[in-house]
PDB file of C-alpha atoms in Angstrom:
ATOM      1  CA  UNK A   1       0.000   0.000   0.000  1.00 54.00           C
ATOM      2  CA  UNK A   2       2.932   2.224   0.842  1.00 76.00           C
ATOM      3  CA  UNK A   3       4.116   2.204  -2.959  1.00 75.00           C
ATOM      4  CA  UNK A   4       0.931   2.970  -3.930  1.00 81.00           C
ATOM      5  CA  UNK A   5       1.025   6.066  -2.283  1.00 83.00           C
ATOM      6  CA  UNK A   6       4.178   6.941  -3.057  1.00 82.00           C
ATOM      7  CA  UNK A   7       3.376   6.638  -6.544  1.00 81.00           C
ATOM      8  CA  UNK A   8       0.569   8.720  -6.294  1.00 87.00           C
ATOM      9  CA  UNK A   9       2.938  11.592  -4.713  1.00 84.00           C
ATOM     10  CA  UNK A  10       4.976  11.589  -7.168  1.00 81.00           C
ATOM     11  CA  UNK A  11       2.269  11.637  -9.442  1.00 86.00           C
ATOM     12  CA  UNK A  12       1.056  15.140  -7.952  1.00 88.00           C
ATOM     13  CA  UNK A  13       4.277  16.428  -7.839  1.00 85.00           C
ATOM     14  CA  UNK A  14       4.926  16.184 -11.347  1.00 84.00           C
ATOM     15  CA  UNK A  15       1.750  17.754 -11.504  1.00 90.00           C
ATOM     16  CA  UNK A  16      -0.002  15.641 -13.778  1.00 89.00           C
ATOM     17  CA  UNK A  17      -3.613  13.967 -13.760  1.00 92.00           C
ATOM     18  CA  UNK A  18      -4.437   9.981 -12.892  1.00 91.00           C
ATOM     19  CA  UNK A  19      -5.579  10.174 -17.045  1.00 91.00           C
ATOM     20  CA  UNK A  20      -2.273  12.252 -18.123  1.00 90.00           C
ATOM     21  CA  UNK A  21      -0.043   9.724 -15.311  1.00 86.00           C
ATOM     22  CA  UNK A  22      -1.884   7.003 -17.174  1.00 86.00           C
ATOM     23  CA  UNK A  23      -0.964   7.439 -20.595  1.00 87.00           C
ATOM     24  CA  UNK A  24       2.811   7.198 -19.725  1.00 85.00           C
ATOM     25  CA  UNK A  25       2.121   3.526 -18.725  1.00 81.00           C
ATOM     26  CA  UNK A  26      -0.545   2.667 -21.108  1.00 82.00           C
ATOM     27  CA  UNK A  27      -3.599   2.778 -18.649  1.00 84.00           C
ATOM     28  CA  UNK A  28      -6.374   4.279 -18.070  1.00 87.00           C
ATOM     29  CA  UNK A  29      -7.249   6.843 -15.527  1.00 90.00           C
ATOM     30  CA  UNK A  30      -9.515   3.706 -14.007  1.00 88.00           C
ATOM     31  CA  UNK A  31      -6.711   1.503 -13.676  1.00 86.00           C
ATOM     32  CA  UNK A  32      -4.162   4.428 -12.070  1.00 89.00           C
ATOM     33  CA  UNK A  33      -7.311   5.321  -9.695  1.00 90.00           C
ATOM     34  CA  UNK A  34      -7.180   1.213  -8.820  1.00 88.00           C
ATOM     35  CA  UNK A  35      -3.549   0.921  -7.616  1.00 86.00           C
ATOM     36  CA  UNK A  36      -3.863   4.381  -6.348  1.00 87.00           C
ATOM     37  CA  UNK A  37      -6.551   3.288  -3.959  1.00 88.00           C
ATOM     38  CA  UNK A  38      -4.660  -0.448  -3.461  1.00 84.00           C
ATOM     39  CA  UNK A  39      -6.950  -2.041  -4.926  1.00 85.00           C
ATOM     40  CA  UNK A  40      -4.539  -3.499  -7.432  1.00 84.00           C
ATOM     41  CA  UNK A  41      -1.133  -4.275  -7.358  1.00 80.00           C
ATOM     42  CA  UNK A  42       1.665  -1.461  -8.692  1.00 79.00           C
ATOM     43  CA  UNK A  43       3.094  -3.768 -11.358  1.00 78.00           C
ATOM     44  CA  UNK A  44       7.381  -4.204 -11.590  1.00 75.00           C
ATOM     45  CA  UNK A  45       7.431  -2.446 -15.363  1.00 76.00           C
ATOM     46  CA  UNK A  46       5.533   0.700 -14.269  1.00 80.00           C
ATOM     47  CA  UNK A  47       8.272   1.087 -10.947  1.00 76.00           C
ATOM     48  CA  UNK A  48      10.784   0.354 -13.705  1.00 74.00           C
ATOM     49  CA  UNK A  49       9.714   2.845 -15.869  1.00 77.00           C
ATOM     50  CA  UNK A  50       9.119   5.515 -13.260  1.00 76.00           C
ATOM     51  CA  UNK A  51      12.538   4.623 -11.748  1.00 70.00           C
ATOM     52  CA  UNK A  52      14.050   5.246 -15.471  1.00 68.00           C
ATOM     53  CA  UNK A  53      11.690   8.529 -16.751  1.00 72.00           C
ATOM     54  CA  UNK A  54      11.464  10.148 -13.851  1.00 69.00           C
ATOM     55  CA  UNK A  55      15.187   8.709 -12.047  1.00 64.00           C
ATOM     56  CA  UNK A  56      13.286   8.049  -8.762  1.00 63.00           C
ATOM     57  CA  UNK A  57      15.092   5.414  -6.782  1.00 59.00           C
ATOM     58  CA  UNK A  58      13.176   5.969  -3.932  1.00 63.00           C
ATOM     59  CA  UNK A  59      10.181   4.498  -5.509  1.00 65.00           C
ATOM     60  CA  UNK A  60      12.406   1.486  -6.449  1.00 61.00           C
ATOM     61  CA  UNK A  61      13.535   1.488  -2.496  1.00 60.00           C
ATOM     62  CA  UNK A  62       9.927   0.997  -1.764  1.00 64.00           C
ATOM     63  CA  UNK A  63       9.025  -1.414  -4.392  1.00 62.00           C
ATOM     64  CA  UNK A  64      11.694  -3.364  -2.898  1.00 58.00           C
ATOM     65  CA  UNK A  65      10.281  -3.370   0.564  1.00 56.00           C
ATOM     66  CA  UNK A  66       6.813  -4.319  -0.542  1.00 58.00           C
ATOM     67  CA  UNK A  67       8.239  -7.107  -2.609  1.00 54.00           C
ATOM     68  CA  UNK A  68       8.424 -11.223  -1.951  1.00 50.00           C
ATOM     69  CA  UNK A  69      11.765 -11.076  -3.351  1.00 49.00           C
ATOM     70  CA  UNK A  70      13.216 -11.391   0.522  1.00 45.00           C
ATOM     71  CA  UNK A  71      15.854  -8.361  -0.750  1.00 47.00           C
ATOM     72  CA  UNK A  72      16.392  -6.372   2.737  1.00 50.00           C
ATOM     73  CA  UNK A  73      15.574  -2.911   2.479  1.00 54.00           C
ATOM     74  CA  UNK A  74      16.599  -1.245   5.886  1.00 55.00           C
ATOM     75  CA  UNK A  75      13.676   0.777   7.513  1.00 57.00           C
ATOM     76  CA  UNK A  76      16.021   3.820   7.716  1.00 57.00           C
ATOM     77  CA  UNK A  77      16.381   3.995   4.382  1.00 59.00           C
ATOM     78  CA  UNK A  78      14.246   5.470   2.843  1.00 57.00           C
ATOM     79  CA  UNK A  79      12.356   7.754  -0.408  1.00 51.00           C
ATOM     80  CA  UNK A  80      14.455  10.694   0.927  1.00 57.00           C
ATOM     81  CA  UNK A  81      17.409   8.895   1.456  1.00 63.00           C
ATOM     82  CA  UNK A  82      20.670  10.464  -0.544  1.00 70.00           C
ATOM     83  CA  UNK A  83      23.439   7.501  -1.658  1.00 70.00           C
ATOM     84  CA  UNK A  84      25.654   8.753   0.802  1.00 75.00           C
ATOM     85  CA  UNK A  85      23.174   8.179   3.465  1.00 75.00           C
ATOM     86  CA  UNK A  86      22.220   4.466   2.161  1.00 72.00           C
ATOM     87  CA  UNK A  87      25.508   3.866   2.555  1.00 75.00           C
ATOM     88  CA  UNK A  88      26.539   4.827   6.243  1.00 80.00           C
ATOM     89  CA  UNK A  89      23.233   2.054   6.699  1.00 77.00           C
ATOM     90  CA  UNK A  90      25.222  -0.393   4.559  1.00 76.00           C
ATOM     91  CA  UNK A  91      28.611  -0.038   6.276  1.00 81.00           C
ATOM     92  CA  UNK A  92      26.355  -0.494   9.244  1.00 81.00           C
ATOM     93  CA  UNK A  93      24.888  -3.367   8.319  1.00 77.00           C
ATOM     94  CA  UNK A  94      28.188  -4.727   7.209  1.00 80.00           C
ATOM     95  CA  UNK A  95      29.546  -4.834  10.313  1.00 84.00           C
ATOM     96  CA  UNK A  96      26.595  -6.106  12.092  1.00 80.00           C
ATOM     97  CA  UNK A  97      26.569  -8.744   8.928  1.00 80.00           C
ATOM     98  CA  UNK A  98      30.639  -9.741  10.058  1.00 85.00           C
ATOM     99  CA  UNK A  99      29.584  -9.965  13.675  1.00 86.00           C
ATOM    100  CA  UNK A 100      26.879 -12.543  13.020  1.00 82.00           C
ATOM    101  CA  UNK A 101      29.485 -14.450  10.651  1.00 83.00           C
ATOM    102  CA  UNK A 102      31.673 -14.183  13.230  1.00 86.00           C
ATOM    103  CA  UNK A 103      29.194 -16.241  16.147  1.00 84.00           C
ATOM    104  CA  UNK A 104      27.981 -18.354  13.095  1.00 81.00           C
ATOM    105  CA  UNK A 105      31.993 -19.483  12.867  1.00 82.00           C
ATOM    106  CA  UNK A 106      32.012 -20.271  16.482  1.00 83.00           C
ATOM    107  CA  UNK A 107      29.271 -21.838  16.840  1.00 80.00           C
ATOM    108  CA  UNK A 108      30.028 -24.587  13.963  1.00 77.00           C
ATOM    109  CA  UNK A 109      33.790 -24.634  15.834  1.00 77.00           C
ATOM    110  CA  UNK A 110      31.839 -25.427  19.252  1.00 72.00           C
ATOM    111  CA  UNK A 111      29.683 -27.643  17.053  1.00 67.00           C
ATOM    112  CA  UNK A 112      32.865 -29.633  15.788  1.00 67.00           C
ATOM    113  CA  UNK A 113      34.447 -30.420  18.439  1.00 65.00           C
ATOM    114  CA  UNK A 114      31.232 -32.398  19.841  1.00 68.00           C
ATOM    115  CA  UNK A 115      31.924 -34.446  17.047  1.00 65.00           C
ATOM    116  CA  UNK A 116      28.187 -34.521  15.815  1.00 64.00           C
ATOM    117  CA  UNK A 117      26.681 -35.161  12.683  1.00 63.00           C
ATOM    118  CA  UNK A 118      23.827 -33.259  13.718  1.00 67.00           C
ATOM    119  CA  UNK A 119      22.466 -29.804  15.214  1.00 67.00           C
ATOM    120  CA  UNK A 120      20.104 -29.748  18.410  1.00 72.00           C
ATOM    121  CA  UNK A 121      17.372 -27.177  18.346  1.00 76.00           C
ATOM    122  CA  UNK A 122      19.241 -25.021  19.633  1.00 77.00           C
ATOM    123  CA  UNK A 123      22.061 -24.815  17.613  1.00 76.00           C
ATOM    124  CA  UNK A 124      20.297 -25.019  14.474  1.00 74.00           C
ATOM    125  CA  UNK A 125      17.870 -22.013  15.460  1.00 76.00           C
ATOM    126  CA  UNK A 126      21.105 -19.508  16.365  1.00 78.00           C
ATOM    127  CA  UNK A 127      22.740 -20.687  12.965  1.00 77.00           C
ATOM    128  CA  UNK A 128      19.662 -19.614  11.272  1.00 75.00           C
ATOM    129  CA  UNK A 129      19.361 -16.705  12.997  1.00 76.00           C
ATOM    130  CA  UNK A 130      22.793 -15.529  12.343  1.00 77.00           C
ATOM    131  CA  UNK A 131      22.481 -16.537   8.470  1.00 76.00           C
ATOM    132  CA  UNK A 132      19.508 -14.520   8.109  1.00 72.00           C
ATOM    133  CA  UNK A 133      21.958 -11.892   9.578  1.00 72.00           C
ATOM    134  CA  UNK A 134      24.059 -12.051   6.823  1.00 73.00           C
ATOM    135  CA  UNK A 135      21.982 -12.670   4.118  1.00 69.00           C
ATOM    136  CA  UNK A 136      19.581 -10.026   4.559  1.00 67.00           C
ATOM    137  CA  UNK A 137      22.011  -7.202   4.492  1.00 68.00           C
ATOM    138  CA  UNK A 138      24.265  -8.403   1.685  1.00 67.00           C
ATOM    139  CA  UNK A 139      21.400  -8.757  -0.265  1.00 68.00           C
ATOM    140  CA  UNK A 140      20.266  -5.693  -0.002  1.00 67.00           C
ATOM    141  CA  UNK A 141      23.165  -4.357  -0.889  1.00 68.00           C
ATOM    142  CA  UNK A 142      23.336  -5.867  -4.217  1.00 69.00           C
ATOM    143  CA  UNK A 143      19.948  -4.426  -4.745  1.00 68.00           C
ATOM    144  CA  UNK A 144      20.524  -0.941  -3.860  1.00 68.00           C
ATOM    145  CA  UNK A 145      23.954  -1.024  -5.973  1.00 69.00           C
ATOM    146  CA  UNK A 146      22.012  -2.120  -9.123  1.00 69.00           C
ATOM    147  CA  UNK A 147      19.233   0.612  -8.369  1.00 68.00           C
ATOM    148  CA  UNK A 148      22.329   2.870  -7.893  1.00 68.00           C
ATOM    149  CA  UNK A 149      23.961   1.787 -10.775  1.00 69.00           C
ATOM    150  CA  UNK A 150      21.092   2.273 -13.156  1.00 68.00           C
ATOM    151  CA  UNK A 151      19.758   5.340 -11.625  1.00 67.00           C
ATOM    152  CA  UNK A 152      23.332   7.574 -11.816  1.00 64.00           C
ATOM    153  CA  UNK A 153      24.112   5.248 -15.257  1.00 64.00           C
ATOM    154  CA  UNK A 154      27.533   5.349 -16.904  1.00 59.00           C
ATOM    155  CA  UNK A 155      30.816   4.673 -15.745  1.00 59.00           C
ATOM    156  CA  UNK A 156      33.080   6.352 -13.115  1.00 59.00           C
ATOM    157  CA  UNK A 157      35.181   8.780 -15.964  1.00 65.00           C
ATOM    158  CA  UNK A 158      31.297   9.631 -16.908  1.00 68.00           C
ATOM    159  CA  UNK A 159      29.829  10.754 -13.599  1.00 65.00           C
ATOM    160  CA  UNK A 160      32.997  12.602 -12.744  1.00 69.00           C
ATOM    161  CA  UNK A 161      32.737  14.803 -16.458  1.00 74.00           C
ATOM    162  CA  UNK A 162      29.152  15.226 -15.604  1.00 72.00           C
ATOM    163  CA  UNK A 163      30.069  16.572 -11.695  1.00 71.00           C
ATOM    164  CA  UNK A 164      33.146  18.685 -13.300  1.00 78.00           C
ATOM    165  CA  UNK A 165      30.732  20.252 -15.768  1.00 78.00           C
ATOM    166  CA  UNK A 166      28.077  21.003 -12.875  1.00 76.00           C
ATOM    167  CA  UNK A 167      30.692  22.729 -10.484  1.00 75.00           C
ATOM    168  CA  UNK A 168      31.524  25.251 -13.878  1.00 76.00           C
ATOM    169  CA  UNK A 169      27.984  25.363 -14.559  1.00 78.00           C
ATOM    170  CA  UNK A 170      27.309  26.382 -11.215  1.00 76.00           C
ATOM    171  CA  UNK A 171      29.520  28.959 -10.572  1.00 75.00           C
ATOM    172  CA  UNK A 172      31.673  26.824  -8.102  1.00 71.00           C
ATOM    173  CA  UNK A 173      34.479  26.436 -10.566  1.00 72.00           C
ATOM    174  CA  UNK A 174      35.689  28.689 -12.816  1.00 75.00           C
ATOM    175  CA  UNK A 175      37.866  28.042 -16.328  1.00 68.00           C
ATOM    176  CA  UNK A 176      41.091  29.323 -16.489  1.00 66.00           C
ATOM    177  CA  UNK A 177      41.511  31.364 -19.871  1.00 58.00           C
ATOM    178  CA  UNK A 178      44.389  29.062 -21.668  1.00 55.00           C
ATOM    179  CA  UNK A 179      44.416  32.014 -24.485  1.00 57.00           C
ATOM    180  CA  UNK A 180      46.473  34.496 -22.989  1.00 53.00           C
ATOM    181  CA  UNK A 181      49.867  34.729 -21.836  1.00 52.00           C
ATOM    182  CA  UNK A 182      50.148  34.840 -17.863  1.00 51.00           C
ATOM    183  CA  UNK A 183      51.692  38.422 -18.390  1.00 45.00           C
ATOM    184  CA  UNK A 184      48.429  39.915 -19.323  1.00 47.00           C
ATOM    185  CA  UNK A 185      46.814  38.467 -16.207  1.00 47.00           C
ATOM    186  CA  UNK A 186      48.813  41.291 -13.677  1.00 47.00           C
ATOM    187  CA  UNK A 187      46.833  44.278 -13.062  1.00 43.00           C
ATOM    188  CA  UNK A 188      48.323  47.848 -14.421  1.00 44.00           C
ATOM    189  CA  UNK A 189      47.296  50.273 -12.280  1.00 44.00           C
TER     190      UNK A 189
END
């Protein structure tokens, strides 16, 4: 339900109508109205396309927290959530991630040395409690790096010629004038 509404805030802040929001996807202002309300599903292509048109990987983020995929989305990351942000949560979770490894190591030592073939309750419960530790956040990962990767597309040499021509753009940088001498440059008073 969550995506649904997100969807429909983004559809009022581009300003446009269920019928205009519609047409982008190939349905009608019935259908949009539909998974607006919840009453049907938001389907993968039209978060896809969204994602691509509009380069909202928030919408994505919640897609992926609705979904049965089992990807991990932290709760603290969120629509609002800047790259740099989602990342400080996936160092986090890293290291949370390496902890659980960690116990999950022991345990299967303290398990060996019992010289078992087999895992009591017990054991088996923390070992799948401290894979789901690991799993869930490396997972995640993945996902948000290929939502990254697609939303801010291109290689590294590309995004950096992009930011370099924003910082002159902006004012932040300023070209040095390679057509005169450095002579001319001093001030005559």
């Amino acid at each position: 339900m969550q995506l649904a509404i997100e969807l429909k805030n983004i559809r009022n802040e581009l300003g446009l109508s269920q019928e205009e929001f519609g047409q982008i996807f190939s349905y009608s202002k019935s259908t949009i109205s539909n998974i607006e309300a919840g009453k049907k599903d938001v389907p993968e292509f039209m978060v896809q396309k969204a994602v691509n048109e509009f380069k909202l990987m928030g919408l994505a983020l919640e897609k992926c927290k609705e979904c049965e995929c089992n990807h991990f989305i932290p709760e603290r990351v969120d629509i609002d959530s800047t790259p740099s942000e989602v990342l400080d949560v996936i160092i986090e979770e890293c290291q949370e991630a390496i902890k659980a490894a960690t116990q999950a190591k022991k345990e299967l030592k303290l398990h060996n040395k019992k010289s078992r073939d087999w895992l009591n309750e017990n054991e088996f419960k923390k070992l799948v409690n401290y894979t789901e530790q690991i799993y869930d956040p490396v997972t995640g990962i993945f996902k948000w790096l290929e939502l990254f990767q697609r939303n801010y597309k291109g290689s590294v040499e590309e995004i950096r010629s992009r930011n370099t021509t924003k910082l002159y753009d902006n004012g932040a940088k300023i070209q040095k004038d390679t057509s005169s001498p450095a002579s001319v440059l001093v001030k005559s008073y």
